XYZ file of C-alpha atoms in Angstrom:
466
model
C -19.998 -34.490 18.539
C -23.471 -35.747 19.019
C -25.704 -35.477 16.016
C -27.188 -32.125 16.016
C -30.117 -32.578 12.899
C -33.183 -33.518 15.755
C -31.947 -30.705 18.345
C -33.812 -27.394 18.923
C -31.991 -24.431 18.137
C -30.522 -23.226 20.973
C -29.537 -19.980 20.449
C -30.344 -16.986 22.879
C -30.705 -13.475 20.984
C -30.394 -10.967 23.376
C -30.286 -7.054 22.673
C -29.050 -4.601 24.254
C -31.263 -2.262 26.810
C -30.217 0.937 24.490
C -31.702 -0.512 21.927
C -35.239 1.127 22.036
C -38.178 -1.858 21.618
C -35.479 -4.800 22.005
C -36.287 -7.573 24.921
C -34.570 -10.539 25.239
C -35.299 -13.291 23.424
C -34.979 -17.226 22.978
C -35.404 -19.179 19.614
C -35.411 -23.128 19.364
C 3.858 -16.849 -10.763
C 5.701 -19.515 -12.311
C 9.059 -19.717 -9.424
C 12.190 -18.655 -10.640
C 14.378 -21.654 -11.314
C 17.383 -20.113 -10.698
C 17.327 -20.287 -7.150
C 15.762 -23.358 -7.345
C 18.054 -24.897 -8.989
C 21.112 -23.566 -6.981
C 19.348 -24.830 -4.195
C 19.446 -28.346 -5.179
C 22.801 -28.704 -4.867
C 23.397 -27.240 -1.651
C 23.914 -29.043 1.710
C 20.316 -30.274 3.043
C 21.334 -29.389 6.623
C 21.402 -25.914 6.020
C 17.581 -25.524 7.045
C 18.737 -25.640 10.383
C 21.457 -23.540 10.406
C 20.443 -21.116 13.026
C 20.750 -23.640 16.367
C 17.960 -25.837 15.558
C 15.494 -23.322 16.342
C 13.959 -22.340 12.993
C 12.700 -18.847 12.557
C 10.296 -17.765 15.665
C 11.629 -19.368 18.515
C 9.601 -18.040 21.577
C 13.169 -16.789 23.159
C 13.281 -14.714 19.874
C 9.739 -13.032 19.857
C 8.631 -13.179 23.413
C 7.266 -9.538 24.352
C 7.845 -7.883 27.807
C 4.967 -8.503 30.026
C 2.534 -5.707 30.304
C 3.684 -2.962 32.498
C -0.030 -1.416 33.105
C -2.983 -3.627 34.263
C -5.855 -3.037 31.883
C -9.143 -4.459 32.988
C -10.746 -4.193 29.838
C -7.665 -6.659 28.417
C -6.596 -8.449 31.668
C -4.290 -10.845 30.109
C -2.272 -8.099 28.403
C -3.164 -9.351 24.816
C -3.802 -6.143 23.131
C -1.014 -4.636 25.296
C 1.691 -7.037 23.391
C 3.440 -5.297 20.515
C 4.689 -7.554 18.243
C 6.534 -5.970 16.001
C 7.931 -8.568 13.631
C 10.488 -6.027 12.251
C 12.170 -6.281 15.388
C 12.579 -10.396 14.979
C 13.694 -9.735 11.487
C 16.438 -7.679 13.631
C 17.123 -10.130 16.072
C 17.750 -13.253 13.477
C 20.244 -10.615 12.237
C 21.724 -9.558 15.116
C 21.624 -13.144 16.332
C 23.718 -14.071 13.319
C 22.391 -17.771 13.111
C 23.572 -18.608 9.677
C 26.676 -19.979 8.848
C 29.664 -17.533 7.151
C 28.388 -18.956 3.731
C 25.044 -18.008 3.791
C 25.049 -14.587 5.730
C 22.228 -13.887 3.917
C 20.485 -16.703 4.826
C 19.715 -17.486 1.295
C 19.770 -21.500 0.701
C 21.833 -21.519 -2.296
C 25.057 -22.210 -3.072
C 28.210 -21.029 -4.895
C 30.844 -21.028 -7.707
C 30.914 -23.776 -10.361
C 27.945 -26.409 -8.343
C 25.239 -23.525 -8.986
C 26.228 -22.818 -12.451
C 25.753 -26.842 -13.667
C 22.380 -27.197 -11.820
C 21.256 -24.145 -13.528
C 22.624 -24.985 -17.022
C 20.653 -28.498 -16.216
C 17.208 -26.936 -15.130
C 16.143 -23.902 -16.081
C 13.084 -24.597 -18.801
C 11.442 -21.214 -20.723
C 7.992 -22.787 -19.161
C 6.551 -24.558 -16.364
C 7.941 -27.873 -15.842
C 5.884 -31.375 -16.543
C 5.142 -33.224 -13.433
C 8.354 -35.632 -13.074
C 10.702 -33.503 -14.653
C 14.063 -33.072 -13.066
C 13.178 -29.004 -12.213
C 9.861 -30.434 -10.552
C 11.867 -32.957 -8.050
C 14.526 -30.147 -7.486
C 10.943 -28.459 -6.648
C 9.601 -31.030 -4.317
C 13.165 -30.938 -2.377
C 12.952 -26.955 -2.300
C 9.142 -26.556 -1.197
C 9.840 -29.595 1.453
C 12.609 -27.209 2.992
C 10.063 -24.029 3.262
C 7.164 -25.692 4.521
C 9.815 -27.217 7.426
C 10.909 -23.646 7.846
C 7.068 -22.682 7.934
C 6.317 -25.450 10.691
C 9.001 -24.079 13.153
C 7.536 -20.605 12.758
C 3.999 -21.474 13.734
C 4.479 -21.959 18.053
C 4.830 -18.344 19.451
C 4.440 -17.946 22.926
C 4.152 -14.229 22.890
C 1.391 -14.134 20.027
C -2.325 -14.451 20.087
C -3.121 -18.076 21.998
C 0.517 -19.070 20.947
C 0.557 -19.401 17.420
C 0.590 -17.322 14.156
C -1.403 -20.206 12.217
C -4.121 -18.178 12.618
C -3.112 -15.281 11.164
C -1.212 -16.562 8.466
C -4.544 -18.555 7.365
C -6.090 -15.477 7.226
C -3.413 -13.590 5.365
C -4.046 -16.648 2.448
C -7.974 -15.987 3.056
C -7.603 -12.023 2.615
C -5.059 -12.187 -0.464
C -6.890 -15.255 -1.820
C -10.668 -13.670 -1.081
C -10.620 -10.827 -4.111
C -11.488 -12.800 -6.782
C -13.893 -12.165 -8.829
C -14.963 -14.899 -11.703
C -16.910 -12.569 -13.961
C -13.776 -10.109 -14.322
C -10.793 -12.140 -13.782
C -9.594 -10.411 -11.317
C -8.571 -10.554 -7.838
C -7.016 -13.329 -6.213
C -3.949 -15.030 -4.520
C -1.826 -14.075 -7.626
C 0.372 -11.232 -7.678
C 0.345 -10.838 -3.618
C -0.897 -7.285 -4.054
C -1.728 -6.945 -0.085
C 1.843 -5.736 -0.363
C 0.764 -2.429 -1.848
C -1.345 0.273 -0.693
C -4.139 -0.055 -2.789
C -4.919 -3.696 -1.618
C -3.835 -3.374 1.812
C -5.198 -0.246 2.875
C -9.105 -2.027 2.683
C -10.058 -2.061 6.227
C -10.994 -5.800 6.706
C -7.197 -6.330 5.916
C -5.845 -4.465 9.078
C -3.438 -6.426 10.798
C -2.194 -8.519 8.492
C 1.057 -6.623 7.991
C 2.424 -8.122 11.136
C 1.474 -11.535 9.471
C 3.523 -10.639 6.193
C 6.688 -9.183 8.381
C 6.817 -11.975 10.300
C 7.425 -13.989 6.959
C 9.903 -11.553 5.860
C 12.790 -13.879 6.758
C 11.433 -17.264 5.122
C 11.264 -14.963 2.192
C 14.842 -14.208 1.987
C 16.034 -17.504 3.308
C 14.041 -19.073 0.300
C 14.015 -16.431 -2.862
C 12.758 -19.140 -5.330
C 9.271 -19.048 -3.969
C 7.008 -15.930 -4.620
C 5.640 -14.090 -1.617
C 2.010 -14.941 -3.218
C 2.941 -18.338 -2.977
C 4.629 -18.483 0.135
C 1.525 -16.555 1.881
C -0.516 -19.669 0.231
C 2.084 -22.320 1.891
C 1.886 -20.282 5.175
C -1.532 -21.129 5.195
C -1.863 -24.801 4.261
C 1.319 -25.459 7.083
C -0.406 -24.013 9.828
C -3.604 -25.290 9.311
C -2.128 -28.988 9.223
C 0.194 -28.063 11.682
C -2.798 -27.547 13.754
C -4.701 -30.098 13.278
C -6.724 -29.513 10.193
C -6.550 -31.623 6.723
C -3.195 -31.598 4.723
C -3.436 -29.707 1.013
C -1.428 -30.424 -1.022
C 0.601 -27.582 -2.952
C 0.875 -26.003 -6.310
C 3.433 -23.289 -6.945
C 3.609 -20.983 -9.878
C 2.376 -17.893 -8.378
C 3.862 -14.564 -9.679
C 4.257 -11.621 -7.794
C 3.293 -8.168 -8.975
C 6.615 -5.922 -9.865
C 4.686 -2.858 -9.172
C 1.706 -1.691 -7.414
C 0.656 -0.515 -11.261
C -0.296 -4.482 -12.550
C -2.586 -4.162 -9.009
C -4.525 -1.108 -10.053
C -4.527 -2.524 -13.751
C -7.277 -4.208 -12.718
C -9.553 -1.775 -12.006
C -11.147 -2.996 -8.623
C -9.069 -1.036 -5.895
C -8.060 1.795 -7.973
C -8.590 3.850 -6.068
C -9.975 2.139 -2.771
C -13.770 2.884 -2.470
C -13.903 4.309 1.041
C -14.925 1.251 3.884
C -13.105 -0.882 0.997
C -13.299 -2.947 -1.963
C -16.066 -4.877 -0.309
C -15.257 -7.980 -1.664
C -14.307 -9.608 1.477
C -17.249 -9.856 4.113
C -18.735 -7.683 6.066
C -19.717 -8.419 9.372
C -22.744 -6.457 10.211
C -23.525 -5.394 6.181
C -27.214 -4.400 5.645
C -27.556 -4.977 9.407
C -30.146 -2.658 11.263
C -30.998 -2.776 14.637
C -34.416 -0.486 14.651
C -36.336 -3.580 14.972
C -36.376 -7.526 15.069
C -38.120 -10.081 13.810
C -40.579 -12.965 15.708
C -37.276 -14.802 16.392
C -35.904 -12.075 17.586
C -32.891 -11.618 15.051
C -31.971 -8.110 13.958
C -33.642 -6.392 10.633
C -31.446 -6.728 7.502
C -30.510 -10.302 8.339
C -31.913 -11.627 5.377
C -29.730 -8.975 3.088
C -26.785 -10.140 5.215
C -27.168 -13.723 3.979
C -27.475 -12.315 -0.027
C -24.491 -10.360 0.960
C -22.735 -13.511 2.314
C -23.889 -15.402 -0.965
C -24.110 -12.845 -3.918
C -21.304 -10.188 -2.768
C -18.861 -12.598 -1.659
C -18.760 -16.220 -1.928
C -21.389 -16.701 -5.463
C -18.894 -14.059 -7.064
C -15.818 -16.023 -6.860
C -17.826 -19.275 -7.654
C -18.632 -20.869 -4.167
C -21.843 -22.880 -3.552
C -23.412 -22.803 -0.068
C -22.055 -25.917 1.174
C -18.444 -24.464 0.488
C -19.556 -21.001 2.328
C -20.486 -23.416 5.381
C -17.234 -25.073 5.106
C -15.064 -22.523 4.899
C -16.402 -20.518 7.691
C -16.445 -23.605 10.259
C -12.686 -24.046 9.146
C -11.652 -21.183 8.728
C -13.373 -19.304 12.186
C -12.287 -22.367 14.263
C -8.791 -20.422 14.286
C -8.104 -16.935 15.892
C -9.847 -13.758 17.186
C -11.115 -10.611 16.731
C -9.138 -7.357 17.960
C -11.205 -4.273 18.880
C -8.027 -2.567 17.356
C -7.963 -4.131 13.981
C -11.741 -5.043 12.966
C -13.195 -3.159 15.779
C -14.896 -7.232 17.391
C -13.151 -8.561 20.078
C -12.734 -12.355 21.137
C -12.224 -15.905 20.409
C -14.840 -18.117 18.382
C -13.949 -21.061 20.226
C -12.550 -22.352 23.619
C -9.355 -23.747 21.411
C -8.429 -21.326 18.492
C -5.230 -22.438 17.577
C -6.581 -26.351 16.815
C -8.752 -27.047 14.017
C -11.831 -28.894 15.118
C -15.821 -29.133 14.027
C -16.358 -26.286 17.770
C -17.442 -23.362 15.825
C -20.490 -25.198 14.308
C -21.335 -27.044 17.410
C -20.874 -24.070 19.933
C -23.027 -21.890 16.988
C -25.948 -24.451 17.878
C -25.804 -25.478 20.979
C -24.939 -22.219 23.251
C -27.191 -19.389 24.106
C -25.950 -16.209 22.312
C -26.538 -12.672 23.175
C -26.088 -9.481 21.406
C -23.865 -7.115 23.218
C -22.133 -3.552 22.169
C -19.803 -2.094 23.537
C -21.502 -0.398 26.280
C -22.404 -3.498 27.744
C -19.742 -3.222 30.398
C -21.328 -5.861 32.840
C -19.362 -8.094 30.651
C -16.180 -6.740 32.550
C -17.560 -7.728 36.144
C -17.770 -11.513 34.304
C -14.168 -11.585 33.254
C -15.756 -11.198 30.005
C -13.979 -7.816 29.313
C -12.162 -9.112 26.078
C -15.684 -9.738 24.597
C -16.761 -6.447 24.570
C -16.785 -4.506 20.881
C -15.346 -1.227 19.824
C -17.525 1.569 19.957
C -19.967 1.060 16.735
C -20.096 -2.637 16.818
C -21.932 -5.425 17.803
C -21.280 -9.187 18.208
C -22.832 -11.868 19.870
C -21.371 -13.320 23.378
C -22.241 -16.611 25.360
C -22.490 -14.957 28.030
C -25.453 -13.463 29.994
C -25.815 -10.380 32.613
C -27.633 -12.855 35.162
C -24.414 -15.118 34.909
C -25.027 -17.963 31.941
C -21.939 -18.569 30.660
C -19.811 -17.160 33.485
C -18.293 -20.259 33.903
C -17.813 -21.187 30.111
C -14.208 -19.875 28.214
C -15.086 -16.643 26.570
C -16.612 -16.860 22.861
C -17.992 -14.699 20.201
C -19.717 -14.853 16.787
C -20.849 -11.974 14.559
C -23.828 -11.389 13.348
C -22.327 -13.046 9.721
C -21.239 -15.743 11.580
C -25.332 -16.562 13.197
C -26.246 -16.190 9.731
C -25.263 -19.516 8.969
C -27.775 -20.715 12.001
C -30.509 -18.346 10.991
C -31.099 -19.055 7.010
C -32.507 -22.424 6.749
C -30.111 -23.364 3.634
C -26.824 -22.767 5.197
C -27.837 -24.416 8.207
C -28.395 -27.269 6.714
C -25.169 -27.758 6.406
C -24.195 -26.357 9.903
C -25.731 -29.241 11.164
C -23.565 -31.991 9.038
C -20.553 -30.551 9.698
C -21.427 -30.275 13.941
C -21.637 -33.793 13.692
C -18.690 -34.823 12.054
C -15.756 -33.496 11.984
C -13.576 -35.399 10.072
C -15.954 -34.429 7.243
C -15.444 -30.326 7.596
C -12.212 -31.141 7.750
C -12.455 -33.196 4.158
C -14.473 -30.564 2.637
C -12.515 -27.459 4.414
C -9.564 -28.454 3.047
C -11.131 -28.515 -0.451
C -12.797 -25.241 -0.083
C -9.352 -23.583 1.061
C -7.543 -25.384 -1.367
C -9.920 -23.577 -4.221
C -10.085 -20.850 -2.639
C -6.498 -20.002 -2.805
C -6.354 -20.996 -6.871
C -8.928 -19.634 -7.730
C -7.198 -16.927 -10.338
C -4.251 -18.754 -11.136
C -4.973 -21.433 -13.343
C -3.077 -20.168 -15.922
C 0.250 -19.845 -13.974
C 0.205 -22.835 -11.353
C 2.726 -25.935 -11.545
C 2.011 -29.190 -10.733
C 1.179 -30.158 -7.453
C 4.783 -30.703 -5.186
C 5.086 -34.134 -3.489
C 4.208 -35.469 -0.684
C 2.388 -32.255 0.651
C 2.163 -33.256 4.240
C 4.392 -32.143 6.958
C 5.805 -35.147 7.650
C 7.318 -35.679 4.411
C 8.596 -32.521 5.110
C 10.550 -33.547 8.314
């Protein structure tokens, strides 16, 4: 990407003709050893013990096509079910693993298991070289292969579920809060209730079912450390920056250690609001010279002192996570109510979202704005209630450009002067978002568990995996 610091600011803020007064307008837990251990001394082939497919094969999870045409989702996207219960059933029904491990737990039996665990099985975390932590590096290898043959699936969103898993890590990871201690990656508490039922995590079920079997192939590893792994595999298996990986996360036992905390017990209603909100402090009553909405400014303090301050982020980390992190995915109008891709390619990590952010024309849309639909644009269109921002314009700019979104926290970062600052850098090089991204994230999904985390596992990349 061109350098981007000595270019106007490009960005087209549009609103809506409902919106009395508004005219368009341009600017410039520490892993239980025991099944470690057991696992150490069983066969290494028996990662691929279910016809070299690993778990989520496309034949395995590939939905029926849509029966109904929708015009509103013309690709069928939000017509696909994907139940990952029912590939949980067909690995069963499928019966992949072999008679010794019908379980498909990698460990093995009888008098082998018993001497690796009377060998390794220390009262605390291991030191870094220990025999437990290479019986660790062999075991971890094993899940993030398993977690690598997951990520292609033709019948999810764009083809992968990188992008959901790295949100699952973001969501779990997002809750901490420095001043308390609480929050955080640790414990995995999305898996009750109280965490899960906050709005901004809807969704992300089908992202923990569809881990579900890794889980039970692999028992050693925690599900608030495997959501962490999920994370760092599909983001390098998509492009982005390897992490390297510390286990040692420890998984609530009840849904009473949660609410021990105090900070979702119970769930304020519209949620704990300590991930972001999209449109927070948001009004659309009037707009400024520059033609961006009243409230922005309390949207960036939200952004900073509600969010990403209170776990210990500084604005150059904000930027960074958000241009990695929003690279990947989209929005569903069924799950956060926004609708669309950030970028042409969301399932490959790249510097797009910050270049796209500056140099396209943007244009606030609801979801009334159903000229959208006579583009092919249908899929950009809100729920009811919400607004986003669209390259796309009713006297056809952007018809010919792949369909793209940003929310109004997403602009932020072009609007406020200090975060785009940093916008800029990372627009015009990529390799450095994807240095500093994988930093961020890598914090980010710590940050909590200092106290419980092992030494980093070798060789963290993928193809010491393999």
């Amino acid at each position: 990407a061109a350098a981007v610091s000595a270019l106007p600011m490009m960005l087209a803020v549009h609103f809506p003709a409902s919106v009395t007064g508004f005219s368009s307008l341009r600017l410039s837990s520490s892993t239980p050893v025991t099944h470690v251990a057991r696992y150490a001394a069983s066969p290494r082939s028996v990662t691929m013990q279910h016809d070299g497919k690993g778990f989520g094969g496309g034949e395995a999870t590939r939905d029926p096509p849509p029966t109904v045409y929708d015009p509103s989702d013309p690709k069928g996207k939000q017509q696909a079910i994907h139940k990952a219960e029912s590939f949980a059933e067909y690995l069963a029904k499928r019966g992949g693993f072999s008679d010794s491990h019908k379980s498909g737990v990698c460990e093995p039996r009888g008098a082998a298991a018993a001497t690796a665990v009377s060998k390794v099985a220390p009262a605390t975390a291991p030191a870094s070289g220990s025999p437990y932590a290479e019986l660790a590096d062999a075991y971890f290898a094993d899940i993030r292969r398993e977690l690598a043959l997951l990520m292609d699936n033709p019948s999810w969103d764009d083809g992968s579920l990188a992008p959901v898993l790295i949100r699952l890590a973001w969501h779990s990871s997002g809750t901490y809060d420095k001043a308390s201690g609480t929050g955080g990656s640790n414990g995995a508490g999305m898996r009750f209730d109280a965490e899960a039922s906050d709005c901004e995590n809807a969704g992300l079920h089908t992202a923990r079912a569809f881990l579900e079997p890794v889980k039970r192939k692999f028992p050693g590893i925690s599900y608030s450390d495997l959501w962490v792994l999920a994370a760092y595999v599909g983001i390098e298996h998509t492009g982005g920056p390897s992490i390297a990986f510390r286990p040692g996360r420890v998984d609530w036992e009840g849904e009473h250690e949660l609410l021990a905390g105090g900070w979702c017990n119970p769930m304020p209603r519209g949620g704990h609001g300590r991930l972001p909100g999209a449109e927070k402090y948001v009004a659309y009553d009037s707009a400024d010279a520059a033609g961006r909405p009243s409230g922005w400014q309390k949207l960036c303090g939200h952004i900073r002192d509600e969010v990403f301050y209170r776990m210990g982020f500084g604005d150059r980390e904000i930027v960074a996570l958000l241009c990695g992190g929003h690279v990947y995915g989209r929005c569903h109008r069924g799950s956060s109510g926004y609708a669309g891709a950030w970028v042409e390619h969301p399932t490959r990590f790249s510097n797009e979202y910050a270049t796209d952010m500056l140099e396209d024309e943007w244009r606030l849309v609801g979801h009334e704005d159903t000229w959208l639909d006579d583009m092919g644009a249908a899929e950009l269109r809100p729920a009811a209630g919400n607004r986003q921002y669209v390259n796309k314009c009713p006297l056809g700019t952007g018809g010919d450009d792949a369909n793209q979104m940003m929310l109004l926290s997403d602009m932020a970062l072009a609007w406020d002067p200090d975060f785009r600052v940093h916008l800029e850098a990372f627009a015009a090089d990529e390799a450095m978002l994807a240095r500093e991204f994988g930093a961020a994230f890598k914090k980010l999904t710590e940050l909590g568990c200092e106290g419980v985390l092992q030494p980093e596992v070798a060789a963290g990349g993928l193809a010491a995996a393999r």
